[in-house]
Short mmCIF file of C-alpha atoms in Angstrom, two decimals:
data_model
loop_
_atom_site.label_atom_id
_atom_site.label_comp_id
_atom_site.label_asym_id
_atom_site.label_seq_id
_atom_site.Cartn_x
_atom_site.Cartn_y
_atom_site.Cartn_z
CA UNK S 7 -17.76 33.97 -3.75
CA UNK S 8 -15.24 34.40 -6.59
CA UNK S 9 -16.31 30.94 -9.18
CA UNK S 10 -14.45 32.37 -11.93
CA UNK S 11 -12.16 29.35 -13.08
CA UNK S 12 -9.56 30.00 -15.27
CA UNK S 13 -9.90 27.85 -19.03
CA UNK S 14 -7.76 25.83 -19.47
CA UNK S 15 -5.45 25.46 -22.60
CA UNK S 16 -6.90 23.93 -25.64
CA UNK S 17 -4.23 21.77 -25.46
CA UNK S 18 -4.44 20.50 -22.00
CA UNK S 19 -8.29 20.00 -22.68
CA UNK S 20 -7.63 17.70 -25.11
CA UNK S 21 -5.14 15.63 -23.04
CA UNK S 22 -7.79 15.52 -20.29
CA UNK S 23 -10.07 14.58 -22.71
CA UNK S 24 -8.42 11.36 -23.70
CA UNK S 25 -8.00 10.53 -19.90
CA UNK S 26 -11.88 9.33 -20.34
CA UNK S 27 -11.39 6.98 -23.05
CA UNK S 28 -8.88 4.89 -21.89
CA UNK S 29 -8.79 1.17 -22.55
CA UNK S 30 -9.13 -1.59 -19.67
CA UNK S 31 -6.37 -2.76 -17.71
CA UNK S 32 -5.03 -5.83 -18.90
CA UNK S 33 -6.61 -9.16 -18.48
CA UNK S 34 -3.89 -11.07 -16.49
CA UNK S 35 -3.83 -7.81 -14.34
CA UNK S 36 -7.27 -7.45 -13.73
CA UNK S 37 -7.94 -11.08 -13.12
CA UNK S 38 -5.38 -10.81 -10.30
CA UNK S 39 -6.79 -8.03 -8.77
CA UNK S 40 -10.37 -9.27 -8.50
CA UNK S 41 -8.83 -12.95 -7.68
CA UNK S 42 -7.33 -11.20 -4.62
CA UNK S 43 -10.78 -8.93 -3.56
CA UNK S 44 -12.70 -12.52 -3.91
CA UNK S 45 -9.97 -13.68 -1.85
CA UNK S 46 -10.22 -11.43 0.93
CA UNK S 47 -14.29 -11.35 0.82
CA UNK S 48 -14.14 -15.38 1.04
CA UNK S 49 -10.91 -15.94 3.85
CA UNK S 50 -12.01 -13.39 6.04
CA UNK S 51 -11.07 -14.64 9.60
CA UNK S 52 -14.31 -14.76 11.49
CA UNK S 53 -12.13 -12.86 14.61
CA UNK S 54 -12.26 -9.44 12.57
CA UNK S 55 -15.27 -7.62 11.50
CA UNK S 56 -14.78 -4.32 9.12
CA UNK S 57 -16.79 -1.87 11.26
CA UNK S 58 -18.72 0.43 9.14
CA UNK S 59 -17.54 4.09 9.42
CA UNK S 60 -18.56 7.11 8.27
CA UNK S 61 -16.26 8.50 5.39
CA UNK S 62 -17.10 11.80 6.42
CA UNK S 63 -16.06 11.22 10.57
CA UNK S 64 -12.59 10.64 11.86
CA UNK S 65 -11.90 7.19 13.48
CA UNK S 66 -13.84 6.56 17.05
CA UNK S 67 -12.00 6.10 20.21
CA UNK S 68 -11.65 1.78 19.80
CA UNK S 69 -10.43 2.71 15.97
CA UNK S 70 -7.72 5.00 17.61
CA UNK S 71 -6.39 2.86 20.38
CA UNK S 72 -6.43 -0.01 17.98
CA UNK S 73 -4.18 2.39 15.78
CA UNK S 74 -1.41 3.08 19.03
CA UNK S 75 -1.98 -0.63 20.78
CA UNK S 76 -1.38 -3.08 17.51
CA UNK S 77 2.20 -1.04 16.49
CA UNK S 78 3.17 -0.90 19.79
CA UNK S 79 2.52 -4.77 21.18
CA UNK S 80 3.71 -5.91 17.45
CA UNK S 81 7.00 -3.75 17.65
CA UNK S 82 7.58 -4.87 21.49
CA UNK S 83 6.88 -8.68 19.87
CA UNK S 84 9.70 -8.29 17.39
CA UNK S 85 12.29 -6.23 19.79
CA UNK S 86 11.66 -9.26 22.24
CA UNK S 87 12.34 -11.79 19.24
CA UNK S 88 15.65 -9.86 18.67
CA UNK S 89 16.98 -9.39 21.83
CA UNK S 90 15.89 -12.98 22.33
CA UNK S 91 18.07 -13.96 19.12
CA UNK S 92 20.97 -12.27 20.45
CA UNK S 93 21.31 -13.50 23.82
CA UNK S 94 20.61 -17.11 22.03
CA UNK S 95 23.68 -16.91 20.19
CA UNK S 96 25.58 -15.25 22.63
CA UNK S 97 24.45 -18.08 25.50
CA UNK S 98 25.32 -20.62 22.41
CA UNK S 99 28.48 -19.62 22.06
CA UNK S 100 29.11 -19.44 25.89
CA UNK S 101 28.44 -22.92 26.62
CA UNK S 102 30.14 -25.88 26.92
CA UNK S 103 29.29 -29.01 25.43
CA UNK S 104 29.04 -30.82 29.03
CA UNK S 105 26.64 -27.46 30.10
CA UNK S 106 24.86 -27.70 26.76
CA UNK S 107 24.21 -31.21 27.12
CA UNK S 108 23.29 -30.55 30.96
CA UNK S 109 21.01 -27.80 29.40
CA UNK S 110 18.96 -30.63 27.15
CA UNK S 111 17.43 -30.47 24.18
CA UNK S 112 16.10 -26.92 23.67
CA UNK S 113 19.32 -25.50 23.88
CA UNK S 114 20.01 -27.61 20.89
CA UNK S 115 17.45 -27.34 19.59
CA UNK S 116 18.09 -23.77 19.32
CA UNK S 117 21.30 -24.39 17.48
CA UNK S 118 21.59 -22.68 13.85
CA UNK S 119 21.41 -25.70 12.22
CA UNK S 120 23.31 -26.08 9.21
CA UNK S 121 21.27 -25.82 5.61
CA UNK S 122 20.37 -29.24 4.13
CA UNK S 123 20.99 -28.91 0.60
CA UNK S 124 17.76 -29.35 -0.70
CA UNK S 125 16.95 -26.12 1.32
CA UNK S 126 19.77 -23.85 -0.18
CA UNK S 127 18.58 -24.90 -3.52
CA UNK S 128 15.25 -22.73 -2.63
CA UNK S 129 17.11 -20.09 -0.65
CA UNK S 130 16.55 -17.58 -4.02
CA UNK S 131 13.13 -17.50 -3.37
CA UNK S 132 13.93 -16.98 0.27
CA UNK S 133 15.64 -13.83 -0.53
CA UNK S 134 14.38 -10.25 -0.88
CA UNK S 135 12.37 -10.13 -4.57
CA UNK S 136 13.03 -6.34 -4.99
CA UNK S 137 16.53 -5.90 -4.81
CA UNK S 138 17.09 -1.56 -3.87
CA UNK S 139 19.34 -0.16 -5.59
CA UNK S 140 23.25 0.86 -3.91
CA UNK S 141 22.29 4.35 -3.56
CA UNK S 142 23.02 6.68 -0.46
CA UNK S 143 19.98 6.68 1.99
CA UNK S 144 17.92 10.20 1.91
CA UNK S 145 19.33 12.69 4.97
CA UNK S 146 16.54 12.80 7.71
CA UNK S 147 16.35 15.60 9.72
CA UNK S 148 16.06 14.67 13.35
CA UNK S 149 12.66 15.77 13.60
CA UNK S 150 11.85 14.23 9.95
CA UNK S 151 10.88 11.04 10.63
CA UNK S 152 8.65 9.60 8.82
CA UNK S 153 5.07 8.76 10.19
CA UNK S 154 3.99 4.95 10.06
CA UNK S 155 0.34 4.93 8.93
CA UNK S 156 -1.70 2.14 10.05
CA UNK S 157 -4.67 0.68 9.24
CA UNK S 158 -6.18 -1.33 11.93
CA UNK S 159 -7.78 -4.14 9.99
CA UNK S 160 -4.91 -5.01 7.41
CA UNK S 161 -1.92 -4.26 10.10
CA UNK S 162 -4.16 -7.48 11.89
CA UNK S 163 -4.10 -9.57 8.84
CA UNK S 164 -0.33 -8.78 8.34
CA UNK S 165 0.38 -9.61 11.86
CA UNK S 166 -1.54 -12.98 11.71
CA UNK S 167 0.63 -14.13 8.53
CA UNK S 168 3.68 -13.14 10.45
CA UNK S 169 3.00 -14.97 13.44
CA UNK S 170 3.82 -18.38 12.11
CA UNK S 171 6.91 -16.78 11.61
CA UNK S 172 8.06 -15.24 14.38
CA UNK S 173 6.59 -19.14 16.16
CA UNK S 174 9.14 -20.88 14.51
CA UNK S 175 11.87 -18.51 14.63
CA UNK S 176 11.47 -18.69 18.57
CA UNK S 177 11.76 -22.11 18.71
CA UNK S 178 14.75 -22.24 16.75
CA UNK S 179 12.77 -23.60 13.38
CA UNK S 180 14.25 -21.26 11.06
CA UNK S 181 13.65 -22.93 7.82
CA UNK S 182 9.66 -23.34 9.16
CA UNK S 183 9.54 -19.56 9.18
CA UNK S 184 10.30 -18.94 5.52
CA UNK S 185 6.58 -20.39 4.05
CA UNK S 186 4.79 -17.60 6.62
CA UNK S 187 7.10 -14.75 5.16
CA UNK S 188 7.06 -15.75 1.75
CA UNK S 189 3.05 -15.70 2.16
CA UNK S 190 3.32 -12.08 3.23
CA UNK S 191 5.66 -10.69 0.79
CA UNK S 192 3.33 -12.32 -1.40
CA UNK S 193 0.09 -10.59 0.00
CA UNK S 194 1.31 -7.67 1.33
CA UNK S 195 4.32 -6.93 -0.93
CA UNK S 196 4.10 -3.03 0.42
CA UNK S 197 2.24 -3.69 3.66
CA UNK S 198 2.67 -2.15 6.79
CA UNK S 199 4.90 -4.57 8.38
CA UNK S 200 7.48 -5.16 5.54
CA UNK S 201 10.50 -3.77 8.06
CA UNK S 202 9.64 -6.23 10.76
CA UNK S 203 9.02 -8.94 7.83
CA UNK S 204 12.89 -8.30 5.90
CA UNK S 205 14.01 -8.76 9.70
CA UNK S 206 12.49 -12.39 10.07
CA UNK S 207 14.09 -13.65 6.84
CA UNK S 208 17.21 -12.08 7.86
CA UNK S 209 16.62 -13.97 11.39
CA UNK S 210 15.32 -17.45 9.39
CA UNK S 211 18.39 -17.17 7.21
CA UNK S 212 21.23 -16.71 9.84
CA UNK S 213 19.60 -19.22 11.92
CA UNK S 214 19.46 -21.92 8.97
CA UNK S 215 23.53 -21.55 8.68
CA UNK S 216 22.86 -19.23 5.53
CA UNK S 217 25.44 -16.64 6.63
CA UNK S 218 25.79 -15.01 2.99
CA UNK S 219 22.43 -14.81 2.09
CA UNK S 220 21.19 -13.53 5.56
CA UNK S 221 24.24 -10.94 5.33
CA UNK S 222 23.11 -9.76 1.69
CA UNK S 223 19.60 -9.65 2.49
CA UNK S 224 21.07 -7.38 5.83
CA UNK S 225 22.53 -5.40 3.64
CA UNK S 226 19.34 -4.84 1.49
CA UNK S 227 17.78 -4.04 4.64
CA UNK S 228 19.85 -1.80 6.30
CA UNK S 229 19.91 0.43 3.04
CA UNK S 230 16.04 0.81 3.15
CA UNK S 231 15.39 1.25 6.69
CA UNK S 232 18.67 2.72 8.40
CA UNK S 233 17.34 3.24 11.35
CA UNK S 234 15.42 0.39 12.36
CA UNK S 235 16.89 -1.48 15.07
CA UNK S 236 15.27 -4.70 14.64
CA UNK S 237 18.88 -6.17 13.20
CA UNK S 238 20.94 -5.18 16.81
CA UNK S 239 21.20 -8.54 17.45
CA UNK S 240 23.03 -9.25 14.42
CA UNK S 241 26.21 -7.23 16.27
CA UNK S 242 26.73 -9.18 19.11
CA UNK S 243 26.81 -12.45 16.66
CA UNK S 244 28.74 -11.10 14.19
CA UNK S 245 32.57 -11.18 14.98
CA UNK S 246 34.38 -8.28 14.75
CA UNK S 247 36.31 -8.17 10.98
CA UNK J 199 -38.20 -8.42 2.19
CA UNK J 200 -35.76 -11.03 1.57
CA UNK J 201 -31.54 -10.28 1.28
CA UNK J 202 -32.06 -11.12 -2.51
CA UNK J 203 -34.94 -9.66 -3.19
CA UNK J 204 -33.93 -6.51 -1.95
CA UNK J 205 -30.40 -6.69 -3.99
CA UNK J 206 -32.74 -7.14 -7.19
CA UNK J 207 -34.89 -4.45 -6.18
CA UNK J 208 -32.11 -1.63 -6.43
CA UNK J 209 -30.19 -3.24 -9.30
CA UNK J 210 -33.73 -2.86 -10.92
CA UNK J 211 -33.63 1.09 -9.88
CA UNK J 212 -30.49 1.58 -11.10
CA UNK J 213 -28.94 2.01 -7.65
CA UNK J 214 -25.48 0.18 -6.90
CA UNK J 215 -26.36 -3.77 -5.17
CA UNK J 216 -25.99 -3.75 -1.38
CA UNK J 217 -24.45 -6.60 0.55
CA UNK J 218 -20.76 -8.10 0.21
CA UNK J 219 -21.56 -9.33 -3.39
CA UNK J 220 -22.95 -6.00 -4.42
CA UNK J 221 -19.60 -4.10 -3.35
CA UNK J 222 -17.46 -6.61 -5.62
CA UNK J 223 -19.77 -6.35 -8.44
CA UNK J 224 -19.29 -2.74 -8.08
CA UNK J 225 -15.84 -3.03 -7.57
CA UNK J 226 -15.81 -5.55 -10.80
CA UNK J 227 -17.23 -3.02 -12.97
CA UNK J 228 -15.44 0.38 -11.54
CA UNK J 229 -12.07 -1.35 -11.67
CA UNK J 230 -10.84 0.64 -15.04
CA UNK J 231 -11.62 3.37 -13.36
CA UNK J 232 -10.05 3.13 -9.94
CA UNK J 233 -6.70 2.17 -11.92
CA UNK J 234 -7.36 4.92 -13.92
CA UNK J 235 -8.02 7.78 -10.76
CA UNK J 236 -4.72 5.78 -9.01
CA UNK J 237 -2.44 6.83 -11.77
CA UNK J 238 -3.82 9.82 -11.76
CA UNK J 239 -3.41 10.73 -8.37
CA UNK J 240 0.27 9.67 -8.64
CA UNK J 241 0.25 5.90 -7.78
CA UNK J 242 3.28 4.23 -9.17
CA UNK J 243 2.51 1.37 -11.53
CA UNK J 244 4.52 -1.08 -9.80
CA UNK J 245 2.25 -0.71 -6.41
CA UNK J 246 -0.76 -0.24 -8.62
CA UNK J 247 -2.39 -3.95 -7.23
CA UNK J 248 -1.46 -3.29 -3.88
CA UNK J 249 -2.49 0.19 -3.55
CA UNK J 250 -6.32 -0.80 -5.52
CA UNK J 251 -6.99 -3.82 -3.24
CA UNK J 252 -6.80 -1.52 -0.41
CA UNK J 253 -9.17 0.54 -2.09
CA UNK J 254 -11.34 -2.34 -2.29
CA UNK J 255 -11.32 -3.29 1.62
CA UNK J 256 -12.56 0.26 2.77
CA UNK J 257 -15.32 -0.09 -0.34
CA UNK J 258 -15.94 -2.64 1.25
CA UNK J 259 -16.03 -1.46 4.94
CA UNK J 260 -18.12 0.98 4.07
CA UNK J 261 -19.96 -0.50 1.80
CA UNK J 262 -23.09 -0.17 4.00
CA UNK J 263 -22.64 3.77 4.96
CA UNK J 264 -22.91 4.90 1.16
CA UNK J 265 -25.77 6.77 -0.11
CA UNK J 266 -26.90 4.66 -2.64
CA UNK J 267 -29.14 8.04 -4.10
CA UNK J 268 -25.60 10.04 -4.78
CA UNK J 269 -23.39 9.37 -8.03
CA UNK J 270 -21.24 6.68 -7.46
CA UNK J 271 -17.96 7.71 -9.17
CA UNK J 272 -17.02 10.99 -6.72
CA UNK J 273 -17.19 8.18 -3.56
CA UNK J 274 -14.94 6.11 -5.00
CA UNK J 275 -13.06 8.65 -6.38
CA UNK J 276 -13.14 10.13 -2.80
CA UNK J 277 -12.10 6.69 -1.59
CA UNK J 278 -8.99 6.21 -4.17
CA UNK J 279 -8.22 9.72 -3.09
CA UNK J 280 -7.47 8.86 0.55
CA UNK J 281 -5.92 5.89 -0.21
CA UNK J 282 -3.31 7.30 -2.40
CA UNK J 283 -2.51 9.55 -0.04
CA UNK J 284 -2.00 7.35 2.69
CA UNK J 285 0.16 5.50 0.17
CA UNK J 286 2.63 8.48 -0.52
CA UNK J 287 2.74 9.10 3.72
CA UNK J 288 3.82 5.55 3.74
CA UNK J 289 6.11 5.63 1.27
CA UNK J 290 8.41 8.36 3.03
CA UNK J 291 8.90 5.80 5.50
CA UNK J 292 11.21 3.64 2.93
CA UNK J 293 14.44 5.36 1.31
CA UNK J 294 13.09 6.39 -1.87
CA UNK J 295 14.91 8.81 -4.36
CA UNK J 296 13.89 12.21 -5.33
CA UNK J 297 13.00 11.59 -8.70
CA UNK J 298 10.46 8.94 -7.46
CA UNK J 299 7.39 10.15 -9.36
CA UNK J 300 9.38 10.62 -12.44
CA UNK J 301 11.07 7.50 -13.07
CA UNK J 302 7.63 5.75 -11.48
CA UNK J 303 4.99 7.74 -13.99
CA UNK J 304 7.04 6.98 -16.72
CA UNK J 305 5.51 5.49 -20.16
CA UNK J 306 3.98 1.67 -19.13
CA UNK J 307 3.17 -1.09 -21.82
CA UNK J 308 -0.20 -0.38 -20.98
CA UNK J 309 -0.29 3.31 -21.01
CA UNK J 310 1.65 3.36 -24.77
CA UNK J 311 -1.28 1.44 -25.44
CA UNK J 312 -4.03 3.58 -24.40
CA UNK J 313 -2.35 7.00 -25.60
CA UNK J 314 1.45 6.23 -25.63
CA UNK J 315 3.50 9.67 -25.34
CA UNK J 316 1.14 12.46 -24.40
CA UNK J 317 -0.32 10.29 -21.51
CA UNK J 318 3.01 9.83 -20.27
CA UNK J 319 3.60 13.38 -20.58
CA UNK J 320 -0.01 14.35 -18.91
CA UNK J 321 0.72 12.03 -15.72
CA UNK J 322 4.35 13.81 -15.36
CA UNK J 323 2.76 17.23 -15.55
CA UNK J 324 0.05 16.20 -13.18
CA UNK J 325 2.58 14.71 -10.61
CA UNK J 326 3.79 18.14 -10.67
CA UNK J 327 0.66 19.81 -9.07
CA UNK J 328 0.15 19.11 -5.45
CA UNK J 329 -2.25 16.42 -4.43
CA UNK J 330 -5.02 17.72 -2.78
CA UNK J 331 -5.39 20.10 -5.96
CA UNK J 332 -4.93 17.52 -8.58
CA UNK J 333 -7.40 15.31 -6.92
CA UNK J 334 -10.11 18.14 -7.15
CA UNK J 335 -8.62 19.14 -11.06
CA UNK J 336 -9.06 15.48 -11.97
CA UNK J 337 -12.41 15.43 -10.57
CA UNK J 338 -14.05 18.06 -12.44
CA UNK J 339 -11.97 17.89 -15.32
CA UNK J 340 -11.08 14.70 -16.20
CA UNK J 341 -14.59 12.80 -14.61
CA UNK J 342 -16.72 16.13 -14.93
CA UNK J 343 -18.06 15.93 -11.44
CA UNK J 344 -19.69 19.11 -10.56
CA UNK J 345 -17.88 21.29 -7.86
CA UNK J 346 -20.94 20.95 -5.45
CA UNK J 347 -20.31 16.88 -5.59
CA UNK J 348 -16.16 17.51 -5.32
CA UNK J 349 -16.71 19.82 -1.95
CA UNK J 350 -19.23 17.75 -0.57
CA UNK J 351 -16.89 14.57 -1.46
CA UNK J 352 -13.96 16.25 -0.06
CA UNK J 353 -15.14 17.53 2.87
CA UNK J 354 -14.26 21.02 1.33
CA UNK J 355 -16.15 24.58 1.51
CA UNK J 356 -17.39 25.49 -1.63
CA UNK J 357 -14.65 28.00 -2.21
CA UNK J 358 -12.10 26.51 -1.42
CA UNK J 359 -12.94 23.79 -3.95
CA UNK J 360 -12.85 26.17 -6.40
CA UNK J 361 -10.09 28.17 -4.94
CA UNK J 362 -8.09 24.59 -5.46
CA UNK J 363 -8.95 24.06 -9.67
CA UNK J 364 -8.11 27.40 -10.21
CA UNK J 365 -4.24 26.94 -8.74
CA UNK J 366 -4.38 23.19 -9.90
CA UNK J 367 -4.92 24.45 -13.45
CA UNK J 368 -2.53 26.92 -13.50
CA UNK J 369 0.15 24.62 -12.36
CA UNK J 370 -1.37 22.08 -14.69
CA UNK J 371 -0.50 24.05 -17.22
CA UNK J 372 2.58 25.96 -16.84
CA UNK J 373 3.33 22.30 -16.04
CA UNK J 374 2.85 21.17 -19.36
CA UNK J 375 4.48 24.14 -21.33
CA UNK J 376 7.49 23.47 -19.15
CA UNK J 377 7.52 20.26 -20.05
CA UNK J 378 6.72 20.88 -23.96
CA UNK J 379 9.86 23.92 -23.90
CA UNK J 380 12.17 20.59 -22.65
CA UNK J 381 11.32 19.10 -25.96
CA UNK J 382 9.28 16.48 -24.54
CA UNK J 383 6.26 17.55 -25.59
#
């Protein structure tokens, strides 16, 4: 077996070198990141255990299926919701007054409502915090496209916070959705359902009457995930300009 | 022997704490260094939190399965190591641009701190050397784990552990002198 390694420049020795002594992280960074580990040791919901497993073995058979069956019931979740928002506003718009009436309250209920004013006031923190840059999307190559990667455990978590979300959007309480996905983009600013999350707001804010914001927050979306379908229903309620 | 006793008894020995507690003591103490590997291996600063807290919840799923008698440092380097990689899969799932690692490694208030210029400079060049190599390079010669511990850790033949410093310091290099010929170094 050939072990003869190469020495490396004096030079880059000495920058490697260095790489051992560096300071601590900052205080207010470090605090934050052991606030959050406490956090998650402490809140643990009692309904999810971290199974031990083996660094050195790939995932068992429950790890796997947990890997296809969460994406797939939570994407089939959030198509419903979407489709569901579409035909909404397109059986809104269909109705009568006399039929809506005749239809009672939860067809009213269902109504975008529009924004009180103390609720527009708070719309900036409704929208997106990390505002992408204009820039043309990346090509993809059909055959390109890019993997999600799951984790089982925190794609639970995420889909928990969500929930209360996706609740209130379905009953037509848009403005009741916003705490849920602010608490996510808080938690899980990079998580593994940040798509499905930047389509609820969009959702909360075109149901709450905020037209402009949910249209610039589409935009934002549409620029960082140009293929996702999760804003189709936004077609059919959008008249044609 | 009782839960406490027993965390004593290997904090006495040297040996990391078991139980829940034990991991974020651990975790406590090892945090420099997990930021540390996480820029290393590429991690942009501004998913730095993120990216280390997921570290934290496999320590902590697997808190039970490590081998209390081997070095603790190569597992969670092993640990960081899979994480960040995860982390770049996921991140091809967003738009990002091509110039992502540049504009991302770039010099940080807290990095001008620690060795302002050339660190900047060191975590460009390493972004340049593919991460399976850099992970075993920055192993063995940034933490000085021997190559028996990095193969073992990576789930890597001997040789091919080596196989991978030997390329990773040649890019490493030619990296640098590249960089150094721009005038940046």
């Amino acid at each position: 077996m050939d072990t003869r390694i190469p020495p490396l420049a004096s030079a880059t020795r000495a920058l490697l070198s260095q790489e051992r002594l560096l300071p601590s992280a900052d205080r207010a960074l470090r605090d934050r990141i052991l606030d959050r580990a406490r956090a998650a040791l402490d809140e643990r919901p009692s309904g999810i255990t971290l199974r031990p497993v083996s660094p050195h073995h790939p995932a068992r058979p429950s790890s796997r299926w947990a890997r296809i069956l969460l994406p797939t019931a939570a994407t089939l979740a959030l198509a419903g919701l979407a489709a569901a928002g579409g035909k909404l506003y397109d059986s809104e718009r269909s109705l009568t007054p006399g039929q809506q009436s005749l239809m009672g309250a939860p067809a009213m209920r269902h109504r975008p409502k529009p924004a009180p004013a103390l609720a527009m006031t708070n719309l900036a923190d409704a929208a997106p915090l990390v505002v992408e840059p204009a820039e043309p999307p990346r090509a993809r190559a059909a055959g390109n496209e890019p993997v999600r990667v799951t984790s089982p455990s925190t794609y639970a978590f995420e889909l928990r916070l969500l929930e209360p979300a996706r609740r209130s959007i379905a009953r037509g309480n848009f403005s009741e959705a916003l705490p849920a996905i602010l608490q996510h983009q808080r938690e899980y600013p990079r998580g593994q359902l940040v798509e499905e999350r930047e389509a609820l707001r969009v959702r909360a804010l075109w149901g709450m009457g905020a037209r402009n914001e949910a249209e610039s927050a589409a935009a934002v979306f549409r620029r960082r995930y140009p293929h996702s379908g999760l804003l189709s229903w936004m077609k059919a309620a959008t008249p044609a300009r | 022997m009782a839960f406490e006793n027993l965390e004593l008894a290997t904090e006495d020995a040297g040996l990391p704490p078991v139980g829940a507690e034990g991991c974020f003591q651990v975790y406590q103490r090892e945090l420099d260094y997990l930021l540390g590997s996480l820029r290393r291996l590429g991690v942009p600063y501004a998913d730095l939190e993120d990216v280390v807290h997921e570290v934290f919840l496999v320590m902590h799923r697997r808190w039970q399965d490590y081998d209390r008698a081997r070095p603790l440092r190569p597992w969670l380097f092993g640990i960081a190591f899979r994480v960040a990689s995860s982390h770049r899969r996921k991140s091809t799932r967003e738009v990002l641009t091509d110039t992502y690692d540049a504009e991302d490694l770039g010099t940080r208030p807290d990095d001008a701190a620690a060795a302002g210029e050339t660190r900047s400079l060191l975590l460009k060049a390493l972004a340049q050397v593919p991460l399976e190599r850099r992970a075993v390079l920055v192993m063995h010669d940034v933490d000085e784990v021997p190559m028996r511990e990095i193969a073992a850790e990576m789930g890597l033949p001997l040789f091919t552990a080596y196989s991978r410093l030997r390329k990773a310091r040649k890019e490493l290099d030619s990296a640098l002198s590249r960089l150094s010929k721009g005038g940046r170094w």
